[in-house]
Short mmCIF file of C-alpha atoms and ligand atoms in Angstrom, two decimals:
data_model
loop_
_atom_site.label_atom_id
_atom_site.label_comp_id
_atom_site.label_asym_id
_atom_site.label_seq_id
_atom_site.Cartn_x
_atom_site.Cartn_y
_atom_site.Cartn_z
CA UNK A 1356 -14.42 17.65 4.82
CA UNK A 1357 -14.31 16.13 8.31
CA UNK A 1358 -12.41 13.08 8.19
CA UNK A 1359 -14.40 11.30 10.65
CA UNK A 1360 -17.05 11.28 7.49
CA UNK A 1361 -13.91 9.20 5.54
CA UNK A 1362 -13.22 6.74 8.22
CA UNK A 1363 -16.99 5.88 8.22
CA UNK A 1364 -16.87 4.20 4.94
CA UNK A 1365 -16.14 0.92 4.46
CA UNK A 1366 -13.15 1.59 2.02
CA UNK A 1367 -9.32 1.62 2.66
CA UNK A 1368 -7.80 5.15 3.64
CA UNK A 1369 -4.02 6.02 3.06
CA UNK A 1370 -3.23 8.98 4.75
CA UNK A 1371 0.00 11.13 4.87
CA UNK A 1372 1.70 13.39 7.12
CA UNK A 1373 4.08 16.53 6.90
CA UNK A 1374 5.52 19.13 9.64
CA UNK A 1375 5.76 23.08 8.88
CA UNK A 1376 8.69 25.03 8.17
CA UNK A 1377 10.73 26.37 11.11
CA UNK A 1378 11.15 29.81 9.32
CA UNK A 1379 8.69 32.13 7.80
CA UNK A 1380 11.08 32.31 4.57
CA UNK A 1381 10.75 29.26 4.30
CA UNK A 1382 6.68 28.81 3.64
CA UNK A 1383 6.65 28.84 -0.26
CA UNK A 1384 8.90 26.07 -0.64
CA UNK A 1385 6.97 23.97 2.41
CA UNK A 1386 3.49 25.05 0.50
CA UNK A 1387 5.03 23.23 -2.58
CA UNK A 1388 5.80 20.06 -0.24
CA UNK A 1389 2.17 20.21 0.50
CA UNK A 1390 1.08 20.58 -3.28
CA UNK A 1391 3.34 17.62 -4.05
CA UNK A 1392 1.99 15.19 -1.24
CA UNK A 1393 -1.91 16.59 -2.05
CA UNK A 1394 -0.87 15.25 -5.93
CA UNK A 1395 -0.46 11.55 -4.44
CA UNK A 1396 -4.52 11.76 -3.43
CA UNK A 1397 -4.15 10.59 0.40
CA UNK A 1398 -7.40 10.28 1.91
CA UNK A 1399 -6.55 13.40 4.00
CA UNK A 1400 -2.90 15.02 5.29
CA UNK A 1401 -1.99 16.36 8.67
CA UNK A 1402 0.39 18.42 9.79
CA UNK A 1403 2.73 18.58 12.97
CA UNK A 1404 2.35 21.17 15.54
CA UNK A 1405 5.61 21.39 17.29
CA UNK A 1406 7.13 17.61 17.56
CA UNK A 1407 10.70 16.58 17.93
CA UNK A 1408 11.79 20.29 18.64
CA UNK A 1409 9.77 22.03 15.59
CA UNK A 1410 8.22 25.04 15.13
CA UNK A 1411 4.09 25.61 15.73
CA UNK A 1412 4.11 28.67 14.14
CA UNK A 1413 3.22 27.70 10.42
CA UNK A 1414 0.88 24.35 11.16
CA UNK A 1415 -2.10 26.67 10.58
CA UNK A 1416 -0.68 27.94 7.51
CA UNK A 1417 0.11 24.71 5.69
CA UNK A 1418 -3.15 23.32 6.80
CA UNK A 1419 -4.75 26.03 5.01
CA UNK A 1420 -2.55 25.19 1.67
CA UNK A 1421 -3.32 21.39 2.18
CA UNK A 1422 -6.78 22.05 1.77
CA UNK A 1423 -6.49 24.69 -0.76
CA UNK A 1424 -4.74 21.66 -2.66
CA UNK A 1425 -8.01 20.00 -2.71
CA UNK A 1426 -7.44 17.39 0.10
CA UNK A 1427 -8.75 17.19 3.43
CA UNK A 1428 -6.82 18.81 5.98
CA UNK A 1429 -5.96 17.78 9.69
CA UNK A 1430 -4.22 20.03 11.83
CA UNK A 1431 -2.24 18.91 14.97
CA UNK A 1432 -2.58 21.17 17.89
CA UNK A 1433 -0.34 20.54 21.24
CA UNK A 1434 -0.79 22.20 24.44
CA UNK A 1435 2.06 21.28 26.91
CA UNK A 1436 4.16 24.44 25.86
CA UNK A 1437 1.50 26.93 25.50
CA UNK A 1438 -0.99 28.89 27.56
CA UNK A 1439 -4.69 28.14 27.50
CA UNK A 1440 -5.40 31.32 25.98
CA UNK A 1441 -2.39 30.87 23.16
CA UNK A 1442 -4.16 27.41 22.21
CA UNK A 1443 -7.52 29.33 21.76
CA UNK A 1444 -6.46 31.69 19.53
CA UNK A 1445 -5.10 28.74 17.39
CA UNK A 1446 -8.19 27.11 18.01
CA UNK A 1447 -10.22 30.26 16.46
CA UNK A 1448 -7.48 30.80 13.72
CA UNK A 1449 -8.36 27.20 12.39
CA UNK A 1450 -12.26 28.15 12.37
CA UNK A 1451 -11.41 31.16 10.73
CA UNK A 1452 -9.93 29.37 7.83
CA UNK A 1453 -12.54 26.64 8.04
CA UNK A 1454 -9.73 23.75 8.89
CA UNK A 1455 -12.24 20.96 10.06
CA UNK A 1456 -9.91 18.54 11.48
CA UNK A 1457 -7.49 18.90 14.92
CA UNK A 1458 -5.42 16.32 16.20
CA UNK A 1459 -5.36 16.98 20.12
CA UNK A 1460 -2.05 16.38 21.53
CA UNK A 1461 -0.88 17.45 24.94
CA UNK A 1462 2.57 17.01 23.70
CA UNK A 1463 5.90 16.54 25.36
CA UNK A 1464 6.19 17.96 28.45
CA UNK A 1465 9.20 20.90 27.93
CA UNK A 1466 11.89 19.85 30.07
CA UNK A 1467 13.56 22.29 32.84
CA UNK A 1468 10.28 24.07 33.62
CA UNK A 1469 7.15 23.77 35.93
CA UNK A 1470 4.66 21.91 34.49
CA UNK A 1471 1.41 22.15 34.72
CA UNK A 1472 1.69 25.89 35.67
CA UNK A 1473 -2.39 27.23 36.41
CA UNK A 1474 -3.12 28.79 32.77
CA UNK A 1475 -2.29 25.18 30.69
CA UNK A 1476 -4.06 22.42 30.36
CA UNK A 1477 -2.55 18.93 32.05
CA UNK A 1478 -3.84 16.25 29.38
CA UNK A 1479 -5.30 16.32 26.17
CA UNK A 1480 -8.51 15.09 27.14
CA UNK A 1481 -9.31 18.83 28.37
CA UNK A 1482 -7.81 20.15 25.33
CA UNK A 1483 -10.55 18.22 23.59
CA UNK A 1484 -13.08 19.35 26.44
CA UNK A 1485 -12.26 23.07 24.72
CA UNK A 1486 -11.93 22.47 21.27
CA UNK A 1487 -15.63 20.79 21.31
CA UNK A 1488 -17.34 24.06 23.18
CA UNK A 1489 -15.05 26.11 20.71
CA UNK A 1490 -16.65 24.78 17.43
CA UNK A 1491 -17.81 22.20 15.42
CA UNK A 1492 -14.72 20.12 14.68
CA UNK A 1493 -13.55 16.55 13.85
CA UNK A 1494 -11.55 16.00 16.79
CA UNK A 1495 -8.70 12.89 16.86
CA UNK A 1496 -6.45 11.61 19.57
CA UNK A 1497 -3.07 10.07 19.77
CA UNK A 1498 -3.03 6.24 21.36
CA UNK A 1499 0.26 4.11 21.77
CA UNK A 1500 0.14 0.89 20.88
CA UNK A 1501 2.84 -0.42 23.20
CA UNK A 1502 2.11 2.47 25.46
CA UNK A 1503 3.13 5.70 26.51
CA UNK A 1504 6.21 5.62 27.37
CA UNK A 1505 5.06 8.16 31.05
CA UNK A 1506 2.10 5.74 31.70
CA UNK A 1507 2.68 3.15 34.83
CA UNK A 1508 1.23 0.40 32.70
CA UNK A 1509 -0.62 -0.61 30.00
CA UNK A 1510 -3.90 -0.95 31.64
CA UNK A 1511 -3.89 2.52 33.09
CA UNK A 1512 -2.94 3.85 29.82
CA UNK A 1513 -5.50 2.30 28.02
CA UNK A 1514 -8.49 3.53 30.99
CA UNK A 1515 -7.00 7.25 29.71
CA UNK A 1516 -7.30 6.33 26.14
CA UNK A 1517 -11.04 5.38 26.95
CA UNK A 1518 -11.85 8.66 28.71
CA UNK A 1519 -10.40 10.67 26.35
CA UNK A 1520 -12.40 8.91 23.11
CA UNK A 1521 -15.53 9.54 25.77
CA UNK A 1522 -14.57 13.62 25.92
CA UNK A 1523 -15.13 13.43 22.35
CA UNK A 1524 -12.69 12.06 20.32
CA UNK A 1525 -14.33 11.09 16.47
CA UNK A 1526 -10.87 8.81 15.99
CA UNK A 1527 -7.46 7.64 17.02
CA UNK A 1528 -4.39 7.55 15.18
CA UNK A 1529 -1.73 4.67 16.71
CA UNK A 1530 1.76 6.01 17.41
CA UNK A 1531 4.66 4.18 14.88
CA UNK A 1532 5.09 0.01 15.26
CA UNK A 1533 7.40 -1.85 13.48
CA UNK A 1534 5.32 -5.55 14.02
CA UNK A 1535 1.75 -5.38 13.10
CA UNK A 1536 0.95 -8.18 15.71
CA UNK A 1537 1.59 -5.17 18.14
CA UNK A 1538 -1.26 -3.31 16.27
CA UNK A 1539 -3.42 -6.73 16.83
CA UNK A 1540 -2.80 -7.14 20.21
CA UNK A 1541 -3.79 -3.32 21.06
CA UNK A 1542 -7.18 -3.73 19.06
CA UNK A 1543 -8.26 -7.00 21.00
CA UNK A 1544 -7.58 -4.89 24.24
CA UNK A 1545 -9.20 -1.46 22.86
CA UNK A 1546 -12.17 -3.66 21.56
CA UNK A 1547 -12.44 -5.35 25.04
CA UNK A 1548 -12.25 -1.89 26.67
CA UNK A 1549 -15.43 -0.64 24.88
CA UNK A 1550 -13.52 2.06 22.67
CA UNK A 1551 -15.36 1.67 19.63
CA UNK A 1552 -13.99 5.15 17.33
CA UNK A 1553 -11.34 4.46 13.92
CA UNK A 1554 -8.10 3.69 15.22
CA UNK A 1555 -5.53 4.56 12.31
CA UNK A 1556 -2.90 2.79 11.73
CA UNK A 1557 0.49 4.52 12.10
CA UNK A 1558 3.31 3.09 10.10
CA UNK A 1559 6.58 4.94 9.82
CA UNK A 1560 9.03 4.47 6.82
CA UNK A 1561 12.39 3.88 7.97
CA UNK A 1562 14.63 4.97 4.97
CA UNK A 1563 17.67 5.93 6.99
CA UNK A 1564 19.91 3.87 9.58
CA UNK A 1565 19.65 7.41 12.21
CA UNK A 1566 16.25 6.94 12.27
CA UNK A 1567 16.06 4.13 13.82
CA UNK A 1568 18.11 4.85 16.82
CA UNK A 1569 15.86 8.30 17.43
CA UNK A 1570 12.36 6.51 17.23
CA UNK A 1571 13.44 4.12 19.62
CA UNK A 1572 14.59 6.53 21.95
CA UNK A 1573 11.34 8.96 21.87
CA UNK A 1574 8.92 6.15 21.43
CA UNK A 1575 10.35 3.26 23.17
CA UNK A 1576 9.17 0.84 19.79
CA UNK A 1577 10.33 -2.41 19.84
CA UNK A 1578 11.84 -3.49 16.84
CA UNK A 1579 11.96 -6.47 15.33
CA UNK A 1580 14.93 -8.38 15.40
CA UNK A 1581 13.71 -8.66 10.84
CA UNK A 1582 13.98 -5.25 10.60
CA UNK A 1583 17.40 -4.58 12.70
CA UNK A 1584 18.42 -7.29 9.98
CA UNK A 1585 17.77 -4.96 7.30
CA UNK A 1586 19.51 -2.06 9.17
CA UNK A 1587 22.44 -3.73 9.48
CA UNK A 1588 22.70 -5.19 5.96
CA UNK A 1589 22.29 -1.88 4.01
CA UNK A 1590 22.67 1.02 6.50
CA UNK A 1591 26.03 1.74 4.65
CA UNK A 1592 23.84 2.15 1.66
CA UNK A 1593 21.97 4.98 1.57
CA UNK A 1594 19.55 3.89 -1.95
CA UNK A 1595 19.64 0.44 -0.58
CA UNK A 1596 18.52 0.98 2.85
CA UNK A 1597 15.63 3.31 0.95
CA UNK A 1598 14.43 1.05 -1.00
CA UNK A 1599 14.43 -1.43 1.76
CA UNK A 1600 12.50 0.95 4.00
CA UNK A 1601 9.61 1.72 1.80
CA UNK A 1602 9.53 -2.19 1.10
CA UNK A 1603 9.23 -2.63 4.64
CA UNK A 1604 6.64 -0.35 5.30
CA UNK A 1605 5.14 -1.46 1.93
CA UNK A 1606 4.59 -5.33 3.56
CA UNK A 1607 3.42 -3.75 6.82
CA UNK A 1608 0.16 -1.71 4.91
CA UNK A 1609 -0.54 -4.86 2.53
CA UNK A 1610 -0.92 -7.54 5.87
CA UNK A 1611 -2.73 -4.70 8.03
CA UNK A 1612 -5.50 -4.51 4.99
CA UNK A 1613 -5.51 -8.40 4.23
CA UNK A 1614 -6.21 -8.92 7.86
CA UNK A 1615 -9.18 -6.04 7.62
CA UNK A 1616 -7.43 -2.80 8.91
CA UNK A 1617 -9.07 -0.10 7.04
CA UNK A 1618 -7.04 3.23 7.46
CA UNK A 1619 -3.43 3.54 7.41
CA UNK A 1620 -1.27 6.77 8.31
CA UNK A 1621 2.08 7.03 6.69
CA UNK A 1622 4.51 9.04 8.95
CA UNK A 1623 5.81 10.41 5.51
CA UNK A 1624 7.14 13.49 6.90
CA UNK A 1625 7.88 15.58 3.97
CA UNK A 1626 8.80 13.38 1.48
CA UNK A 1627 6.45 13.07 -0.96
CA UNK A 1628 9.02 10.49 -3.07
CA UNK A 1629 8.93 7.81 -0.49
CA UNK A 1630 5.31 8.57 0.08
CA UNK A 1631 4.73 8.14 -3.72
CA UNK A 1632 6.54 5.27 -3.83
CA UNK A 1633 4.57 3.48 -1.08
CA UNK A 1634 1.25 4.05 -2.91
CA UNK A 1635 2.55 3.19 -6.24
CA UNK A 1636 3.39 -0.28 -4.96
CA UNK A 1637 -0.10 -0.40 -3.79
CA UNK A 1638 -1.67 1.08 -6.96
CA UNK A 1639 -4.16 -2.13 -7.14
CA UNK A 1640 -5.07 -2.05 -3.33
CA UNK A 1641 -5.41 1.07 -2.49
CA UNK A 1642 -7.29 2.58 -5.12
CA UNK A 1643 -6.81 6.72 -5.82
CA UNK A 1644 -10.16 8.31 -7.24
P1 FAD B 187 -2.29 12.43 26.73
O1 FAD B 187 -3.44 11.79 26.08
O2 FAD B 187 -2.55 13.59 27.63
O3 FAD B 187 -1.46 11.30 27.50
C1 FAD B 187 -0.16 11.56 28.01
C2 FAD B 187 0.11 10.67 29.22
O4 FAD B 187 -0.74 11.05 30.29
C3 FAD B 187 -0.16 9.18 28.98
O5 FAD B 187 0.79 8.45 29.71
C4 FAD B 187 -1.56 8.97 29.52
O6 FAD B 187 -1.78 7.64 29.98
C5 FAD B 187 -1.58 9.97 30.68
N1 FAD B 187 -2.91 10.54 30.91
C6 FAD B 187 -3.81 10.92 29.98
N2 FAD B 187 -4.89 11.42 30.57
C7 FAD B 187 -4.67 11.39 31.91
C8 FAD B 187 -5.40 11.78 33.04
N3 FAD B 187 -6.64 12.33 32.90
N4 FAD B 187 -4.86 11.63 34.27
C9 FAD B 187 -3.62 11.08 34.43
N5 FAD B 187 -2.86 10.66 33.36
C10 FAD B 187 -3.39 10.83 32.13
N6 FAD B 187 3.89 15.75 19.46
C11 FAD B 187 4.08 17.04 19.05
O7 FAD B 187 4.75 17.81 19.76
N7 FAD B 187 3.52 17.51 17.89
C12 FAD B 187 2.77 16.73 17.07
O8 FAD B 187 2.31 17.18 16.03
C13 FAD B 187 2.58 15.36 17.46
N8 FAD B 187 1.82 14.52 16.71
C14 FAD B 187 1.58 13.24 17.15
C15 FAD B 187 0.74 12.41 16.38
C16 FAD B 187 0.48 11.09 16.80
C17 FAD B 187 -0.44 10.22 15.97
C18 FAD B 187 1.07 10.59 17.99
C19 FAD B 187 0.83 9.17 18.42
C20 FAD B 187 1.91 11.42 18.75
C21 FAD B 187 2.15 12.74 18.35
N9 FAD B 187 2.94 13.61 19.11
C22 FAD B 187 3.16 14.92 18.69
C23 FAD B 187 3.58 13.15 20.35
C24 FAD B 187 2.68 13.42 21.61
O9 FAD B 187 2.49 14.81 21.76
C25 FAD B 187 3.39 12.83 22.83
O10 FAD B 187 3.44 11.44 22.74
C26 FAD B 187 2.88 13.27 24.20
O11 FAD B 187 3.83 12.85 25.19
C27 FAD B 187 1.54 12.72 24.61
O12 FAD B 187 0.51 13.33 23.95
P2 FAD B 187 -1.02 12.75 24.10
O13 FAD B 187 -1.90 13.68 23.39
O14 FAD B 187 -1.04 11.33 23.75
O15 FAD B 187 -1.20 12.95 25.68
#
């Protein structure tokens, strides 16, 4: 199912997220993540191609076993570290199993090498050029809320955003924020822009103290000085600062849907626990047919 036909309705979405295995021994056990998170009934579940140093090799793969579990799939595709023709024949691979959705990322650009050499693609907006002559596809994009951290300014970041929803994309999903007015603030300026697509909300559940320290350096997020507060109280505490976490992010879903927000994206990783925990505490709000 394309999940552009989901974000249509007028009904809350939770989605989830998971990356692939790094090693091809590994696949069974990563298959039974994906059986596990398809259990908790997210509205869909996507899969990382590549991020923070992982492997791209098995994104088609679990893709395949997400849907296989019954729930919408979304595949993430970058492009900063391949060839055009390498991202093709992923692009055909995920026709070939009938995987619906892509999320177009250029990526991070690899560091120590020329970049954009002639056969790669600069931005993802030409990645989703191709992927819409290649097929019939649900096509998403990322967008950064406090922008990208390469961009010169907001403004200029935002005029890409709005060229790249005009080359096609059916939705956007928000990079990680830790203060929902952040999420607010980007709306009023993508609504004033004339970018008119879903934009999903990205919320990330800190459960560990060396998280924090790693999203802020990749994304640049500002967090709040409530949320250091929790760090600092219980990052000594391994359950405690769990439990915290998933409250956090638990308060963050409940005020984005009071104040209207639709679709949420829980960067769950693979942990189908925390995941579950999230959407038990939301068991009357989010309701799981
Ligand atoms: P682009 O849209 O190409 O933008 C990158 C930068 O270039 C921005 O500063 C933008 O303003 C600028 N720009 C865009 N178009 C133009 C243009 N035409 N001319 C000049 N400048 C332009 N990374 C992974 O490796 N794997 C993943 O699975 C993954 N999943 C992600 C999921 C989400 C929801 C998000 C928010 C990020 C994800 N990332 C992932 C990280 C992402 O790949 C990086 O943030 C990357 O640096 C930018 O990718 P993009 O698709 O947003 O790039």
């Amino acid at each position: 199912m394309k999940v552009s036909e989901l974000l249509k309705k007028d009904q809350v979405t939770i989605s989830c997220e998971m990356f692939p295995p790094k090693k091809g021994s590994q696949l069974e056990d990563y298959k039974e993540t994906a059986a596990k998170m398809a259990q908790l009934k997210p509205a869909y579940l996507s899969c990382t191609y590549g991020a923070a140093g992982g492997t791209s090799d098995y994104t088609v793969e679990i893709a395949d076993a997400i849907n296989q579990n019954g729930v919408p799939a979304i595949a993430h595709l970058t492009c900063a570290s391949s060839t055009k023709e390498k991202v093709r024949s992923v692009i055909e691979e995920l026709k070939a199993r009938r995987i619906e959705n892509i999320l177009a990322l250029r990526g991070d650009i690899p560091e120590h090498v020329d970049f954009p050499l002639p056969n790669q693609y600069h931005h993802a907006i030409e990645l989703i050029a191709d992927i819409k002559e290649a097929g019939d596809f649900c096509i998403g994009g990322a967008c950064y809320p406090e922008g990208h951290p390469e961009a010169a300014s907001r403004e200029e970041d935002l005029q890409h955003l709005k060229e790249k929803v005009d080359a096609g994309c059916d939705y956007l999903t928000t990079q990680m924020f830790f203060d929902n007015n952040i999420y607010y603030n980007f709306m009023y300026r993508v609504l004033r822009k004339n970018i008119r697509v879903p934009v999903v909300a990205g919320i990330m559940p800190v459960t560990n103290a060396g998280q924090i320290g790693r999203i802020v350096s990749l994304s640049g997020n500002l967090v709040p000085a409530k949320f250091l507060t929790i760090v600092d109280r219980f990052a000594d505490d391994p359950k405690a600062m769990k439990q915290a976490g998933i409250a956090y992010a638990t308060e963050q879903i409940i005020d984005l849907i009071a104040n209207g927000v639709n679709h949420i994206h829980i960067y769950s990783m693979n942990r189908p626990d925390i995941a579950g925990k999230i959407m038990d505490n939301l068991s009357d709000i989010y309701i799981r047919e």
